[in-house]
mmCIF file of C-alpha atoms in Angstrom:
data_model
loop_
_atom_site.group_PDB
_atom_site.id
_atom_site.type_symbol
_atom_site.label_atom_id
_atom_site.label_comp_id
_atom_site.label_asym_id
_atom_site.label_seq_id
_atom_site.Cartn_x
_atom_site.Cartn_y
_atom_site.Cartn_z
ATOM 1 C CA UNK A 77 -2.934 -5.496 -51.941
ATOM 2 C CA UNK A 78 -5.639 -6.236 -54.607
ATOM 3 C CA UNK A 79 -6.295 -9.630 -55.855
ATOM 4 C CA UNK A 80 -4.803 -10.741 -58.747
ATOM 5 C CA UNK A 81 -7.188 -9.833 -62.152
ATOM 6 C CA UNK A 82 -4.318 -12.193 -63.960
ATOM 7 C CA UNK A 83 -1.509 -14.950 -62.470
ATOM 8 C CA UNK A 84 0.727 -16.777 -64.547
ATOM 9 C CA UNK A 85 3.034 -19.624 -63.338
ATOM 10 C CA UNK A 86 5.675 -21.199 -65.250
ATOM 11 C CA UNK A 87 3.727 -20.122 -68.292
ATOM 12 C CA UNK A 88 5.439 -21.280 -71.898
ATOM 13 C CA UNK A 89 4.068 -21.550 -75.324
ATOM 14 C CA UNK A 90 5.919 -22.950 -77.851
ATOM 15 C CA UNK A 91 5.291 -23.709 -81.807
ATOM 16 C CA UNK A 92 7.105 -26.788 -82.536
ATOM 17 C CA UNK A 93 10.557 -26.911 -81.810
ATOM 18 C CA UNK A 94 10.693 -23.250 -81.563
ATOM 19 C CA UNK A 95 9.964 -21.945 -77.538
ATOM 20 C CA UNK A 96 7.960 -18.428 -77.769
ATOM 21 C CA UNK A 97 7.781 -17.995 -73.818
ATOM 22 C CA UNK A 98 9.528 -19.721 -70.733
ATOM 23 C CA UNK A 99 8.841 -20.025 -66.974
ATOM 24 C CA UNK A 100 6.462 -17.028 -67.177
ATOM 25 C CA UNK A 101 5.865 -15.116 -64.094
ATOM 26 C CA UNK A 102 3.870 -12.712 -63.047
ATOM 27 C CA UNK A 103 0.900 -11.856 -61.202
ATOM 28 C CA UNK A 104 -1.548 -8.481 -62.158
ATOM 29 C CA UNK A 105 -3.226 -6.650 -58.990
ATOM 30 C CA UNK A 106 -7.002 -5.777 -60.263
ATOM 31 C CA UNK A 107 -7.429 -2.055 -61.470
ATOM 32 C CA UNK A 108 -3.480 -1.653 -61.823
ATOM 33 C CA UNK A 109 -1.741 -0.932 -65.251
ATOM 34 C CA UNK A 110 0.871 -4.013 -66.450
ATOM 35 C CA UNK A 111 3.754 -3.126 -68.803
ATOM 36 C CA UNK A 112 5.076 -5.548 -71.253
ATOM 37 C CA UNK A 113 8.135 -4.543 -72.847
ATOM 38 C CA UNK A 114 11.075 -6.095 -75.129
ATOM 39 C CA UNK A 115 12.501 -6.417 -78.803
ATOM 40 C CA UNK A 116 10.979 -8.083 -81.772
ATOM 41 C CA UNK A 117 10.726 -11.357 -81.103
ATOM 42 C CA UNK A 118 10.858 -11.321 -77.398
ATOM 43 C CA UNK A 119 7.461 -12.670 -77.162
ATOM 44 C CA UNK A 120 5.639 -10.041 -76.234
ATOM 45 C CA UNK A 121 2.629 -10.589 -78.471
ATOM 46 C CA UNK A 122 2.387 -14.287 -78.296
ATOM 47 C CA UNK A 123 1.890 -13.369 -74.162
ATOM 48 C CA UNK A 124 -0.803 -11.026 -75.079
ATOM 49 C CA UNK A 125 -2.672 -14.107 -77.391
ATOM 50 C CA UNK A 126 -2.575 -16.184 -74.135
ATOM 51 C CA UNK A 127 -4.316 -13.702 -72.102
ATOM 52 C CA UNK A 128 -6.574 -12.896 -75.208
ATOM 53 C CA UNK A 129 -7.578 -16.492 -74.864
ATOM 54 C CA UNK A 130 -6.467 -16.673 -78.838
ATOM 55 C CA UNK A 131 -4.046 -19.718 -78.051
ATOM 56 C CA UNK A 132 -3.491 -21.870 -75.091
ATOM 57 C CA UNK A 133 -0.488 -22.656 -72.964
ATOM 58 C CA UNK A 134 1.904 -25.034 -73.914
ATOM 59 C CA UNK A 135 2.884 -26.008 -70.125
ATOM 60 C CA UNK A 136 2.117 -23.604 -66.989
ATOM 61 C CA UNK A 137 -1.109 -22.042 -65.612
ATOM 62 C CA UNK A 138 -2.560 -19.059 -66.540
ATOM 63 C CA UNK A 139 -5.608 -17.379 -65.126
ATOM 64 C CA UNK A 140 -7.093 -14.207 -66.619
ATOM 65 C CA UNK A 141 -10.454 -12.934 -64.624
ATOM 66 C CA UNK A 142 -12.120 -15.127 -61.842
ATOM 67 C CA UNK A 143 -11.805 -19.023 -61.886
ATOM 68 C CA UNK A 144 -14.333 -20.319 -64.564
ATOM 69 C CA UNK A 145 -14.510 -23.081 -67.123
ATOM 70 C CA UNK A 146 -16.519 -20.943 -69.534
ATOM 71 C CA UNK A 147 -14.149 -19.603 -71.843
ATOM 72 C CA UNK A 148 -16.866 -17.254 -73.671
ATOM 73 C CA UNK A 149 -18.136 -15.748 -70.755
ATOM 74 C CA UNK A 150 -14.687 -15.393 -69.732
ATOM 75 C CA UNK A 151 -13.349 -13.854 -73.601
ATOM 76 C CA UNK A 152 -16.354 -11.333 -72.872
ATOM 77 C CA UNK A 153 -14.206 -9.675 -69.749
ATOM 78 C CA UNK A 154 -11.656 -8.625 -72.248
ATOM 79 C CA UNK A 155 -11.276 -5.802 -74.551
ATOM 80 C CA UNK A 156 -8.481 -6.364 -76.725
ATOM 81 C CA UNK A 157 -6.490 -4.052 -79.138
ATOM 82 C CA UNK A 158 -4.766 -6.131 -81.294
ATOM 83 C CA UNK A 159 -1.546 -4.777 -83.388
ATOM 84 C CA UNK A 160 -3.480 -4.906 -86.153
ATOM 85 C CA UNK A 161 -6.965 -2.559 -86.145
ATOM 86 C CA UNK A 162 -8.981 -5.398 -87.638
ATOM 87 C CA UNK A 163 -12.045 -3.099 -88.550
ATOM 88 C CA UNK A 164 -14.281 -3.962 -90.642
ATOM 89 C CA UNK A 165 -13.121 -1.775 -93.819
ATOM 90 C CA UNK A 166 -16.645 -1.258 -95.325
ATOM 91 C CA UNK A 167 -18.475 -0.329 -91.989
ATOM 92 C CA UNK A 168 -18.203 3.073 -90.666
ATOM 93 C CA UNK A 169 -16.860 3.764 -87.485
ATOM 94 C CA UNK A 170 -20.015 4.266 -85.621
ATOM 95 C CA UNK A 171 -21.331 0.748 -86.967
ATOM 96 C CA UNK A 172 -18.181 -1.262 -86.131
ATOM 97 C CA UNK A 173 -19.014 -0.147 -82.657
ATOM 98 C CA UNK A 174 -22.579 -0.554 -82.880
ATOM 99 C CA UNK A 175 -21.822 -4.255 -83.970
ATOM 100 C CA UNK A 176 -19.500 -5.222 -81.411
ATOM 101 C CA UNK A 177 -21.813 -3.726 -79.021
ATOM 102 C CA UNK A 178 -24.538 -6.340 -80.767
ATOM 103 C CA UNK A 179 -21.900 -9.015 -80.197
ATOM 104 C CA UNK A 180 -21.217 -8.486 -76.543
ATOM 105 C CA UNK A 181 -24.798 -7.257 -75.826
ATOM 106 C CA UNK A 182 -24.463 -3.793 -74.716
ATOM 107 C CA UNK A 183 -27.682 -2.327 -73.542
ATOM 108 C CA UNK A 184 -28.160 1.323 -75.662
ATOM 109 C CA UNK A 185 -25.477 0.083 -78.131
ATOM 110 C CA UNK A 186 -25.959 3.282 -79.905
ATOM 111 C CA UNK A 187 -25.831 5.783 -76.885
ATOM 112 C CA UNK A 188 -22.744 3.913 -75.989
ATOM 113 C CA UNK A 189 -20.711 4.091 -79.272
ATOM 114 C CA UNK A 190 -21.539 7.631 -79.282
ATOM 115 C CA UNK A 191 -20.275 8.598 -76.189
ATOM 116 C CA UNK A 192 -16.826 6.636 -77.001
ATOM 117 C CA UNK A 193 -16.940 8.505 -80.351
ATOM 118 C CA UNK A 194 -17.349 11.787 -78.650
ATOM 119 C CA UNK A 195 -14.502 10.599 -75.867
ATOM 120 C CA UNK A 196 -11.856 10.061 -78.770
ATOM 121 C CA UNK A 197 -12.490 12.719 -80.817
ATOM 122 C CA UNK A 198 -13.980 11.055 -83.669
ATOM 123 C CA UNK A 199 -17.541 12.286 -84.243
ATOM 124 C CA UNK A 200 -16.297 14.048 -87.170
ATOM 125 C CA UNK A 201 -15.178 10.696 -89.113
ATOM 126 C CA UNK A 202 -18.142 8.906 -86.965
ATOM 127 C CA UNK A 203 -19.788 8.122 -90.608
ATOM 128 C CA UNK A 204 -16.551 7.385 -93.124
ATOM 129 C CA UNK A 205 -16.214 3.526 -93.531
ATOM 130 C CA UNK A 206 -12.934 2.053 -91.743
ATOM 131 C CA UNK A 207 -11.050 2.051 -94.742
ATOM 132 C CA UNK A 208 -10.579 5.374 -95.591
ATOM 133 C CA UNK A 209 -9.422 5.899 -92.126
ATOM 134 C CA UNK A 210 -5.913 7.129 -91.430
ATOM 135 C CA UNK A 211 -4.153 4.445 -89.270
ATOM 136 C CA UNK A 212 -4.097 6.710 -86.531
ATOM 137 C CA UNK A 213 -7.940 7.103 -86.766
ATOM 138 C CA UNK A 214 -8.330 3.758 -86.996
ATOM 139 C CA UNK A 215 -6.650 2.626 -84.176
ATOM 140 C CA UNK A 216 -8.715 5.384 -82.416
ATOM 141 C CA UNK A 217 -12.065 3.531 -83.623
ATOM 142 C CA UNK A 218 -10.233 0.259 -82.383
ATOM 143 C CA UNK A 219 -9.265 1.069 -79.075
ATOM 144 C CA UNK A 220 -13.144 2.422 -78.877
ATOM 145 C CA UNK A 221 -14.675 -0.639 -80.060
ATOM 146 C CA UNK A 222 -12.399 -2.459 -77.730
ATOM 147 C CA UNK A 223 -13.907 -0.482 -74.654
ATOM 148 C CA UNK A 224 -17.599 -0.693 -75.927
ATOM 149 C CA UNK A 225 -18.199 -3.478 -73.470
ATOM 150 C CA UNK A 226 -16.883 -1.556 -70.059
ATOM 151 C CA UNK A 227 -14.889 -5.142 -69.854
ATOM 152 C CA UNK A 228 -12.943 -5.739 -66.479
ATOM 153 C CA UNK A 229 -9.876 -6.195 -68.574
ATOM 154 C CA UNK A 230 -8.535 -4.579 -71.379
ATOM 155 C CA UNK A 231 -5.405 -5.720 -73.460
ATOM 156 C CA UNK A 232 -3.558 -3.557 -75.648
ATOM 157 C CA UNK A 233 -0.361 -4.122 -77.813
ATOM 158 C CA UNK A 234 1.105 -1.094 -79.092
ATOM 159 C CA UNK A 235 -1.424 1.117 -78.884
ATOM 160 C CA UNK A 236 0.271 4.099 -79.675
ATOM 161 C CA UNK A 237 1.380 3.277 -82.877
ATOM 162 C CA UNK A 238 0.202 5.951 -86.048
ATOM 163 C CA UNK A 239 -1.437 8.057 -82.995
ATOM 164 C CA UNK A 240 -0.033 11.939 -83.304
ATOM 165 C CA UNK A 241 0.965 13.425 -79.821
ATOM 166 C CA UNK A 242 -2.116 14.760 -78.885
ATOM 167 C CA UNK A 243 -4.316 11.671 -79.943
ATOM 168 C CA UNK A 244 -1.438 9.803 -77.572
ATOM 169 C CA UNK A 245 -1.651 11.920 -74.399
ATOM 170 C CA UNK A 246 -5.238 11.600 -74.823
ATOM 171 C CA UNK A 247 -4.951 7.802 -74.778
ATOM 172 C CA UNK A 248 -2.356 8.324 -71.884
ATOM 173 C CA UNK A 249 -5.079 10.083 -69.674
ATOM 174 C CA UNK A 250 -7.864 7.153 -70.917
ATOM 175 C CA UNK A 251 -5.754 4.417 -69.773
ATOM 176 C CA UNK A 252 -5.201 6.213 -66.536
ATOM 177 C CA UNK A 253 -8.505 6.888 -65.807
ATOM 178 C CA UNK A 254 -9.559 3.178 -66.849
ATOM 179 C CA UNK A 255 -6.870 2.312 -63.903
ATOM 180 C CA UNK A 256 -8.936 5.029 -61.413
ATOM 181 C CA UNK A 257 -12.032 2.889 -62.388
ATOM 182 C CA UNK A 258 -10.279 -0.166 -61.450
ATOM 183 C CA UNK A 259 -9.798 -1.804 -64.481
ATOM 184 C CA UNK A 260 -6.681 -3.995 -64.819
ATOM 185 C CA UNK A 261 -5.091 -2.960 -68.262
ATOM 186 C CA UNK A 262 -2.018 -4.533 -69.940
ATOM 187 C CA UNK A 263 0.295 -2.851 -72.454
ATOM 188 C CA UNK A 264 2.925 -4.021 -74.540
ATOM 189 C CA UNK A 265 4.581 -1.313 -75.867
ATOM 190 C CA UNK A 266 8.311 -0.077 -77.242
ATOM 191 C CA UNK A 267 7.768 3.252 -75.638
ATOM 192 C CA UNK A 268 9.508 3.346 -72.513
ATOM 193 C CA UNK A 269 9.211 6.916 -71.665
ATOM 194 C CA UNK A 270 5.079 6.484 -71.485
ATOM 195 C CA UNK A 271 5.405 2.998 -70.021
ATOM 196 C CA UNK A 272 7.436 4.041 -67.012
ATOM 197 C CA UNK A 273 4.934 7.464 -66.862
ATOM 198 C CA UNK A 274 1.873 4.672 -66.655
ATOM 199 C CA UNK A 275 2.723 1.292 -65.552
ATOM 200 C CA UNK A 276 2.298 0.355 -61.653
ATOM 201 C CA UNK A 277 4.041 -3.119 -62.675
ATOM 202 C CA UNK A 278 6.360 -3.770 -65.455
ATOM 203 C CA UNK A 279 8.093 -7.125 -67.228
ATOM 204 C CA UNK A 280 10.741 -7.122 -69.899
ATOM 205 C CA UNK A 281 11.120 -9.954 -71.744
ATOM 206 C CA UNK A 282 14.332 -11.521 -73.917
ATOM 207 C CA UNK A 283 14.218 -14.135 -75.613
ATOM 208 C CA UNK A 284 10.866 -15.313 -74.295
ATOM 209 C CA UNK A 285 12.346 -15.521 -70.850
ATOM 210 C CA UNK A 286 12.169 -12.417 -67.878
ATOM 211 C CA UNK A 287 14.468 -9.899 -67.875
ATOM 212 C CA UNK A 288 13.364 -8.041 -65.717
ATOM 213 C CA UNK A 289 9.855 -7.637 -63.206
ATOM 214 C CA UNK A 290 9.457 -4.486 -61.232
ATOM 215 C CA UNK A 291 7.163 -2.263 -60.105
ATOM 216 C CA UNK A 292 6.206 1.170 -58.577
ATOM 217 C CA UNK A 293 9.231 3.555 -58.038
ATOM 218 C CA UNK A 294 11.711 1.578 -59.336
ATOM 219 C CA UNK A 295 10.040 1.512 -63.242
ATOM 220 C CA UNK A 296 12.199 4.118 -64.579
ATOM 221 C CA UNK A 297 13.325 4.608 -68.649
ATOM 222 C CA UNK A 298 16.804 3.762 -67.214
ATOM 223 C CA UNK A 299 15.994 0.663 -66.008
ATOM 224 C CA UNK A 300 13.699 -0.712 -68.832
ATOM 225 C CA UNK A 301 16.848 0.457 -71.147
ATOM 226 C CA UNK A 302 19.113 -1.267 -69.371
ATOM 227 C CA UNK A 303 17.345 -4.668 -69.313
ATOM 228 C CA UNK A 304 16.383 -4.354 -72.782
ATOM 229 C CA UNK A 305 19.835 -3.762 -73.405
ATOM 230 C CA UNK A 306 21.212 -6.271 -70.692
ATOM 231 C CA UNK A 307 19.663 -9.570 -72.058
ATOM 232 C CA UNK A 308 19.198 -12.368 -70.285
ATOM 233 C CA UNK A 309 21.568 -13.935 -67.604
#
């Protein structure tokens, strides 16, 4: 088995009196893809914040990438795509990659955005500033920028979202072949369909607790319904 890219252990985050996550989990094999799955509410994003780095733990451990006290070097293994695109609406496309490149210090920043350009499909809106993209180009340009770094990690939450169906089984056969490359990749997503078609490892969450953890064969659409339907015990 690989090692684990990610380990969480009795992870919980909470915001006052109000408990987002409890007893958390779960361990990530490098180069595999993670599901996260569950209603509104069910904590699904405030998990992905903790392995963003974005907030901390309330009580547990969590480890995301090797053992180091250097939370910037360690924020610079991640590529995150957040819910929101967070683009910067008066760049274009190409130079919200080329500064994120700048920011993480990608060698041939420009050969490198246009290569992810050119792999999503979006030379043709490579020079239209980010806000009079559609949402489904913009997450396109996000998930992009995102990868513009090669980082060991990458963290997505609903991904799919605005994306028509062809745009979507192209980001299908990305995240796949970021798995072949043996990057670990997380994705929270309501789709169960294409997480059971993707996901080596999958968690459903209720309530901020565990409904269910599984993994290879047994990730079916049947079974995510039914513990997203089943609740906690």
């Amino acid at each position: 088995m690989s090692p684990a890219a990610i380990e969480a252990r009795g992870l919980e985050k909470r915001f006052g009196a109000v408990v987002a996550l409890r007893g958390i989990d779960f361990q990530v094999p490098e180069g595999s893809l993670f599901a996260v799955l569950g209603p509104n509410g069910a904590g699904k994003s405030t998990l992905l914040h903790l392995l963003a780095g974005l907030t901390r733990p309330s009580a547990g451990r969590l480890r995301v990438g090797p053992e180091s006290t250097d939370r910037r070097r360690l924020r610079a293994g991640i590529g995150l795509v957040g819910h929101a695109t967070f683009l910067q609406p008066e760049l274009t496309a190409r130079e919200n990659l080329l500064f994120a490149g700048r920011l993480y210090g990608v060698r041939d920043g420009a050969a490198r955005a246009d290569a992810l350009l050119a792999e999503h499909h979006l030379e043709d809106w490579a020079g239209r500033p980010a806000r009079t993209l559609s949402r489904g180009l913009a997450q396109r340009v996000a998930i992009a920028r995102a990868l513009v770094h090669d980082p060991p990690i990458v963290l997505l939450d609903e991904p799919f979202t605005g994306l028509d169906p062809g745009s979507a089984s192209r980001l299908s056969r990305r995240l796949a072949a970021l798995r072949e490359r043996r990057r670990t990749v997380v994705l929270v997503s309501h789709d169960l369909a294409r997480a059971a078609e993707l996901a080596d490892a999958a968690l459903v969450l209720q309530r901020g607790r565990v409904a269910l953890a599984t993994e290879g064969e047994a990730i079916t659409s049947d079974s995510l319904e039914k513990a997203l339907a089943g609740g906690v015990s």
